[in-house]
mmCIF file with all atom_site columns, C-alpha atoms in Angstrom:
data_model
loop_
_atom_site.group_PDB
_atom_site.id
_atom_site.type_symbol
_atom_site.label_atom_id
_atom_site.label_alt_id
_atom_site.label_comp_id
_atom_site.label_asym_id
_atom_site.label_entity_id
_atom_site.label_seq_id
_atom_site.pdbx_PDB_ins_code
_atom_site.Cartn_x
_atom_site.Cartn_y
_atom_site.Cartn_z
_atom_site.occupancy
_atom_site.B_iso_or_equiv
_atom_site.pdbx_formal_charge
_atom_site.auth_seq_id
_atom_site.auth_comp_id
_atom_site.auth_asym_id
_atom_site.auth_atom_id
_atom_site.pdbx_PDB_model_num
ATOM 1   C CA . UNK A 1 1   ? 2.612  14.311 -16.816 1.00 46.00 ? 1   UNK A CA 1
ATOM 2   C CA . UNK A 1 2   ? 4.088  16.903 -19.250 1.00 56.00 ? 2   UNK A CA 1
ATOM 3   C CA . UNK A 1 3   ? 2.890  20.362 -19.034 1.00 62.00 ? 3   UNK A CA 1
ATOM 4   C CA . UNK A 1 4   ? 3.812  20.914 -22.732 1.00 66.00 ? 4   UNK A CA 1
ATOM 5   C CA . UNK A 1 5   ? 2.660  19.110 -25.837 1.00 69.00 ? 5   UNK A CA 1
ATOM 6   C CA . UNK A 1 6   ? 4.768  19.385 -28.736 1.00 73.00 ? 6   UNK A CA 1
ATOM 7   C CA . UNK A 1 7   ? 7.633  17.825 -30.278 1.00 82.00 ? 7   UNK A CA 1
ATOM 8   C CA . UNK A 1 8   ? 10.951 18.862 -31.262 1.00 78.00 ? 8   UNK A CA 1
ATOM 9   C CA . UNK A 1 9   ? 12.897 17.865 -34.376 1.00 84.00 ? 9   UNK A CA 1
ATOM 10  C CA . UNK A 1 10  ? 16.294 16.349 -33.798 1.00 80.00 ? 10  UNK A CA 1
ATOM 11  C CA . UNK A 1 11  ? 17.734 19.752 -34.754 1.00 83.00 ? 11  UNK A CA 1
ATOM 12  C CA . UNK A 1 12  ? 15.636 22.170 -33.339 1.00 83.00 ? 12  UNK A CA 1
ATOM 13  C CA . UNK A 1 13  ? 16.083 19.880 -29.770 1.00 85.00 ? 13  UNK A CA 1
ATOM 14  C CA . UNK A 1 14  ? 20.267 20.360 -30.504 1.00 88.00 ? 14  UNK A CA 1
ATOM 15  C CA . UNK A 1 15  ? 19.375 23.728 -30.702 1.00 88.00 ? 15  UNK A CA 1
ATOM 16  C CA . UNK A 1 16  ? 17.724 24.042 -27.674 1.00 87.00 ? 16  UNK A CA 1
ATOM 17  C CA . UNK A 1 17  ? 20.440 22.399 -25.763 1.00 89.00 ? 17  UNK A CA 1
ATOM 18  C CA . UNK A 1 18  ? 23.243 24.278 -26.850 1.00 90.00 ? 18  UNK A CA 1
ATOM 19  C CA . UNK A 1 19  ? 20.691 27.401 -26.049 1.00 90.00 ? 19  UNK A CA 1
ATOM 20  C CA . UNK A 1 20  ? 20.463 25.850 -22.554 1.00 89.00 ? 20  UNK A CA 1
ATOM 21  C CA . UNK A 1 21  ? 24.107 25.739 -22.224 1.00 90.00 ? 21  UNK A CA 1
ATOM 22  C CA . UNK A 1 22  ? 24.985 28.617 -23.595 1.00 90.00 ? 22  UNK A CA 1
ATOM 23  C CA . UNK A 1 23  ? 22.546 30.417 -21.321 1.00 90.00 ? 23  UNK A CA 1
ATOM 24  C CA . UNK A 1 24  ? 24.365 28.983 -18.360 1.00 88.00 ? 24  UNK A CA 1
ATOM 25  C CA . UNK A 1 25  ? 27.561 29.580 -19.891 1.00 86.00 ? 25  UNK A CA 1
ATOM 26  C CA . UNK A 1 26  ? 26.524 33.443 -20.268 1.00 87.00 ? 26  UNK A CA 1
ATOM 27  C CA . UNK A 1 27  ? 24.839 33.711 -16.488 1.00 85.00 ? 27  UNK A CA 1
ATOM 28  C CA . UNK A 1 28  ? 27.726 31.870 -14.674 1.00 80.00 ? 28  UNK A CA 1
ATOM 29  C CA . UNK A 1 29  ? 30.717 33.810 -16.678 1.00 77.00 ? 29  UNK A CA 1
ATOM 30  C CA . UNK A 1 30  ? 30.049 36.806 -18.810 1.00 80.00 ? 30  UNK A CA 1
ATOM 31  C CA . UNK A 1 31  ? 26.648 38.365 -17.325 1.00 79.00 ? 31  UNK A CA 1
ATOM 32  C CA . UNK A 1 32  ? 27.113 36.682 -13.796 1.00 75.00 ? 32  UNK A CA 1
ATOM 33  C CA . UNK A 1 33  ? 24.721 38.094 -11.043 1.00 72.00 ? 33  UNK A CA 1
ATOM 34  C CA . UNK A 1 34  ? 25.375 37.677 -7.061  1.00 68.00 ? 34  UNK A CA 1
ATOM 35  C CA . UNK A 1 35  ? 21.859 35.775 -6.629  1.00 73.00 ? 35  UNK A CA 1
ATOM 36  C CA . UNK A 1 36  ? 23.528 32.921 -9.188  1.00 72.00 ? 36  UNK A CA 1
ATOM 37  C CA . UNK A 1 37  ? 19.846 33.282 -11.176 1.00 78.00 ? 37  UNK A CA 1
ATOM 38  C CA . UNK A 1 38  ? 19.437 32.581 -14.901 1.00 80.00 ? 38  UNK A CA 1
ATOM 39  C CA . UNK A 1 39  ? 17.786 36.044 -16.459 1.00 80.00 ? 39  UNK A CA 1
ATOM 40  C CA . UNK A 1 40  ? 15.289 35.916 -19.140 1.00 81.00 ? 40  UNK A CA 1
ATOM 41  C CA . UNK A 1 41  ? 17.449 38.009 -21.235 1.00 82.00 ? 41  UNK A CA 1
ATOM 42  C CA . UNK A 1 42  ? 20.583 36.199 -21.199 1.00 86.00 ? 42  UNK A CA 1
ATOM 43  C CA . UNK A 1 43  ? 18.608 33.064 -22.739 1.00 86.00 ? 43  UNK A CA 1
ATOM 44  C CA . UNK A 1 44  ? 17.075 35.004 -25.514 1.00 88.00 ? 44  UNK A CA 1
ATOM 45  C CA . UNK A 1 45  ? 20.893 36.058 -26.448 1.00 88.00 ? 45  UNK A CA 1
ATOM 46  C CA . UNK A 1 46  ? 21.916 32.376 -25.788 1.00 90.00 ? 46  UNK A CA 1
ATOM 47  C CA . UNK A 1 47  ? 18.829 31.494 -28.488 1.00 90.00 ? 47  UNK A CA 1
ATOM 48  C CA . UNK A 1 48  ? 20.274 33.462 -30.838 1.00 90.00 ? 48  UNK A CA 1
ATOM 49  C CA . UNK A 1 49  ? 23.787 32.872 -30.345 1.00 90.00 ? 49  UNK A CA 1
ATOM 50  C CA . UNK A 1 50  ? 22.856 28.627 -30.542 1.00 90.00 ? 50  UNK A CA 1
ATOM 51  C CA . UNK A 1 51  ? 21.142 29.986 -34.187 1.00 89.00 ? 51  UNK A CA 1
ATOM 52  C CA . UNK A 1 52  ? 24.559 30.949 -35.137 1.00 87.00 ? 52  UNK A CA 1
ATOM 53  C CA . UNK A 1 53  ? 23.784 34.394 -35.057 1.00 88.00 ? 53  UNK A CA 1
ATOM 54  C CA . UNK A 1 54  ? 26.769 36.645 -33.813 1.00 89.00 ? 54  UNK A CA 1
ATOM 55  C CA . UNK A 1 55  ? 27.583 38.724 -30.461 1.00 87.00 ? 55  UNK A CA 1
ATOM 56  C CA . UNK A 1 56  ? 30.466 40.206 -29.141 1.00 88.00 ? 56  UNK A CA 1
ATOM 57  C CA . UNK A 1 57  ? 31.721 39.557 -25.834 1.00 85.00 ? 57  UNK A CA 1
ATOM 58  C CA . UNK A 1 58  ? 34.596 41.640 -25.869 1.00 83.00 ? 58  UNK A CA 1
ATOM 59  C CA . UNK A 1 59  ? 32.828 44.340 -24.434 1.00 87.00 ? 59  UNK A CA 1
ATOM 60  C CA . UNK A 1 60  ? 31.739 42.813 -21.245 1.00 84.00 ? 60  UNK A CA 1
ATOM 61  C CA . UNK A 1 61  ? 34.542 40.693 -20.425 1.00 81.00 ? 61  UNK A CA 1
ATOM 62  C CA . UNK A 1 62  ? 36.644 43.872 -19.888 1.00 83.00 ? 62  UNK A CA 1
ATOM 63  C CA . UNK A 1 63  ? 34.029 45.368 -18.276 1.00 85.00 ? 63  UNK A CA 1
ATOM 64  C CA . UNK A 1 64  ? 34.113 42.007 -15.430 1.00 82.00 ? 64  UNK A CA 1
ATOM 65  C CA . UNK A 1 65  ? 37.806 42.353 -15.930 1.00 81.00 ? 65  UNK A CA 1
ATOM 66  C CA . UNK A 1 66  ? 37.718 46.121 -15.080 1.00 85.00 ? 66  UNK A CA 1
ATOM 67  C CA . UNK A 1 67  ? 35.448 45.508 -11.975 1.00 82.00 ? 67  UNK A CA 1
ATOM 68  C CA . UNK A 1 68  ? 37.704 42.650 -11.071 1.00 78.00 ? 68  UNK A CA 1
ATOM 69  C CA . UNK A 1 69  ? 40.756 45.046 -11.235 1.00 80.00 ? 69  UNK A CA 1
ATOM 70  C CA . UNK A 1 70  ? 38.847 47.619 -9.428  1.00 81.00 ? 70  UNK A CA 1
ATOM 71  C CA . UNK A 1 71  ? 37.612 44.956 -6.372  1.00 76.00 ? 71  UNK A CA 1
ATOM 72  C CA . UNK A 1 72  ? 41.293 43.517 -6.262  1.00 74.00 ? 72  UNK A CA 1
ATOM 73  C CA . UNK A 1 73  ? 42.381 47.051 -5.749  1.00 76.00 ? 73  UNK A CA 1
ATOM 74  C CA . UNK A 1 74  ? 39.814 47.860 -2.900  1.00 76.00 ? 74  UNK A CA 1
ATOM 75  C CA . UNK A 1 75  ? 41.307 44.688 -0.968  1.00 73.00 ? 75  UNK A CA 1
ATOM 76  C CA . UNK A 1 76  ? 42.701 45.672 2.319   1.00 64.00 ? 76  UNK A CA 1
ATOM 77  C CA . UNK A 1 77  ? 45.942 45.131 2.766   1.00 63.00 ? 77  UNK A CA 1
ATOM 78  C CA . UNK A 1 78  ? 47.090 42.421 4.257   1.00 65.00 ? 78  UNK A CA 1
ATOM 79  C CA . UNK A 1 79  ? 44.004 40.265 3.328   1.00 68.00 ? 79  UNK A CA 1
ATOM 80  C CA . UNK A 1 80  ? 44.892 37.331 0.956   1.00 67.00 ? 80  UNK A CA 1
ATOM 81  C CA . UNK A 1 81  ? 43.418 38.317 -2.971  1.00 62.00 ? 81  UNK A CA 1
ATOM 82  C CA . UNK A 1 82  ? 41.314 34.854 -2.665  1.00 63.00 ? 82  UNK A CA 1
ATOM 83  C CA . UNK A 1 83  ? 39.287 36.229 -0.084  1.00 66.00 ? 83  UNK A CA 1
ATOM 84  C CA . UNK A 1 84  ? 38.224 38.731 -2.937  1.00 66.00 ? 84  UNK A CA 1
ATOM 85  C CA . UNK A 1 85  ? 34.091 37.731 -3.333  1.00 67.00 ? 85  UNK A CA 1
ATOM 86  C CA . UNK A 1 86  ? 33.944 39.029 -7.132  1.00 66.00 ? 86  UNK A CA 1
ATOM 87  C CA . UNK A 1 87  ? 35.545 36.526 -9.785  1.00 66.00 ? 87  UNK A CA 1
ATOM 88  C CA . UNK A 1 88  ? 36.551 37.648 -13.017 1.00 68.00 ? 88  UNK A CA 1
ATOM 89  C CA . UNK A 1 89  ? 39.081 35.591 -15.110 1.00 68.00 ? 89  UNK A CA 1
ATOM 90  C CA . UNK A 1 90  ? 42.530 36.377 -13.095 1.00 69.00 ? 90  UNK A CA 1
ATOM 91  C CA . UNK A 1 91  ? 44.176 33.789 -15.110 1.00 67.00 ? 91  UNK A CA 1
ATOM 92  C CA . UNK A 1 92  ? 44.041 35.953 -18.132 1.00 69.00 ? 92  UNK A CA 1
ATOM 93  C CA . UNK A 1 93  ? 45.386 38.891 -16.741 1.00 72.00 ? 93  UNK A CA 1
ATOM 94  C CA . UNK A 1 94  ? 48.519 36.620 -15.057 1.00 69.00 ? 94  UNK A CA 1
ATOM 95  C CA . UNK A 1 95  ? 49.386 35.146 -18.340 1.00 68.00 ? 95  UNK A CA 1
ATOM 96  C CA . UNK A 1 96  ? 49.414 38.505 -19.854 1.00 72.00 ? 96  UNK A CA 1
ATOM 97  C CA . UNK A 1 97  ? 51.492 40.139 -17.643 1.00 72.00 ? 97  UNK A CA 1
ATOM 98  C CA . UNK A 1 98  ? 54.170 37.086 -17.412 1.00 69.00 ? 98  UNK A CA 1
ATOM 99  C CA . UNK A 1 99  ? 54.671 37.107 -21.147 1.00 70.00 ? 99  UNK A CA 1
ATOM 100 C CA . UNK A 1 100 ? 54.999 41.165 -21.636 1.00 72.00 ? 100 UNK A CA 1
ATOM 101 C CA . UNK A 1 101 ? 56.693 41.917 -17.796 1.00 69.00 ? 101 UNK A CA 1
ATOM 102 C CA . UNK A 1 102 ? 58.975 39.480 -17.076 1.00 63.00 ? 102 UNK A CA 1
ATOM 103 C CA . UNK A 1 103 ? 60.487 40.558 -13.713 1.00 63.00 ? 103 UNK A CA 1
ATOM 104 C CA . UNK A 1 104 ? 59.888 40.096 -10.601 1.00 59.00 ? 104 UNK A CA 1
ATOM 105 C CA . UNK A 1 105 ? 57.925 36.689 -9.471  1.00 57.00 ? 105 UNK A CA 1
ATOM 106 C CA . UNK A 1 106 ? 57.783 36.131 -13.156 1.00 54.00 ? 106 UNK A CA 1
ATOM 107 C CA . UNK A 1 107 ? 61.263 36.057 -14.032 1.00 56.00 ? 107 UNK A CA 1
ATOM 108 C CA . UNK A 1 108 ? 61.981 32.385 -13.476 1.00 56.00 ? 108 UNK A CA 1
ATOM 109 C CA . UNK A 1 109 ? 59.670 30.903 -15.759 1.00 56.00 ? 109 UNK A CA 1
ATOM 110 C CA . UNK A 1 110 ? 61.124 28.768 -18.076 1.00 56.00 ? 110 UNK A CA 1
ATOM 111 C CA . UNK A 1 111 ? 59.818 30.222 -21.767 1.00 58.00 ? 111 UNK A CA 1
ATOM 112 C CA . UNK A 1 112 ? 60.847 27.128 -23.481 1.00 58.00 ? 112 UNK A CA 1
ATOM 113 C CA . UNK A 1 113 ? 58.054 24.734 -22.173 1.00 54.00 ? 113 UNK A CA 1
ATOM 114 C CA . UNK A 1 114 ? 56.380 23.582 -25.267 1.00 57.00 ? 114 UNK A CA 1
ATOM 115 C CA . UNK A 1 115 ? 53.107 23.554 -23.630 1.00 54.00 ? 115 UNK A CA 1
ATOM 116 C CA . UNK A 1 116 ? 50.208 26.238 -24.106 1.00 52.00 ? 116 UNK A CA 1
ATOM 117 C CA . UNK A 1 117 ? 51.610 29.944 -23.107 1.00 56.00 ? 117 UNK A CA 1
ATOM 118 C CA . UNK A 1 118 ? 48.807 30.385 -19.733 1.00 55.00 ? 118 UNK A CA 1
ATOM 119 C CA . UNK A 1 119 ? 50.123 26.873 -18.624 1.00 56.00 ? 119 UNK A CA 1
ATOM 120 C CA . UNK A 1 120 ? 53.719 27.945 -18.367 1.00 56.00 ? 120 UNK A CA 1
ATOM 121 C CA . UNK A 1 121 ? 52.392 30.369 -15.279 1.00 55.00 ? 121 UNK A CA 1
ATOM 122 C CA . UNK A 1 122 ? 50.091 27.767 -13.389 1.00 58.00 ? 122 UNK A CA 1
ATOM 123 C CA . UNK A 1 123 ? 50.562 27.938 -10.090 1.00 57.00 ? 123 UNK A CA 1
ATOM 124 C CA . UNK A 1 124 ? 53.314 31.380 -10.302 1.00 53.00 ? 124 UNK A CA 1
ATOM 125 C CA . UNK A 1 125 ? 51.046 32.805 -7.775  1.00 51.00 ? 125 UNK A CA 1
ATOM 126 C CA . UNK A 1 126 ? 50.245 30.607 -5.324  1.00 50.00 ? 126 UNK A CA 1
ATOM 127 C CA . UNK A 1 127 ? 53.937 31.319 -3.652  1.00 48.00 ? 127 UNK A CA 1
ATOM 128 C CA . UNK A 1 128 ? 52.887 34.998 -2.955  1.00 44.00 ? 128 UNK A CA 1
#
């Protein structure tokens, strides 16, 4: 038994799916919460966003990037960086800092791989 009574059409049901996705999208990697909930809020922006209509998420990826930095920081010493509870996207920040440092652990990458640049470091810091 459904609980709602109306239809969709074909597009407005596309909609609502990318809406759906997008809204996970948003909760699980841009707006993420330690309770792993969906929030109201982050599905009305999802709504819009699935409309076309456009945000940016500049803004609170450095933030998560920031807090990352910050949390990574705060880890004792000693204590491997995995063990780190907060995720923020690590892989960004690696990739960076191979292609504009190259010394250290970084210096032995071969540059010439003609493969995607954040590919070339997979795995650079799993020998720390």
């Amino acid at each position: 038994m459904s609980y709602w009574n109306f239809s969709l059409s074909v597009d407005e049901e596309e909609e609502l799916k990318i809406a759906a996705y997008l809204s996970l999208w948003l909760c699980g990697f841009i707006f993420p919460s330690r309770d792993d909930y969906l929030r109201v809020g982050t599905f009305k922006t999802a709504s819009r966003m699935a409309a076309e209509s456009t945000y940016s998420l500049v803004p609170p990826i450095l933030a998560r990037i920031y807090r990352g930095l910050i949390e990574t920081s705060n880890c004792m010493v000693g204590h491997d960086i995995g063990s780190i509870k907060y995720a923020f996207p690590r892989h960004f920040l690696y990739a960076w800092a191979a292609t504009y440092f190259l010394r250290g652990i970084y210096s032995n990458i071969d540059k010439s791989i003609g493969c995607p640049i954040i590919r070339r470091y997979a795995g650079t810091l799993n020998d720390l």
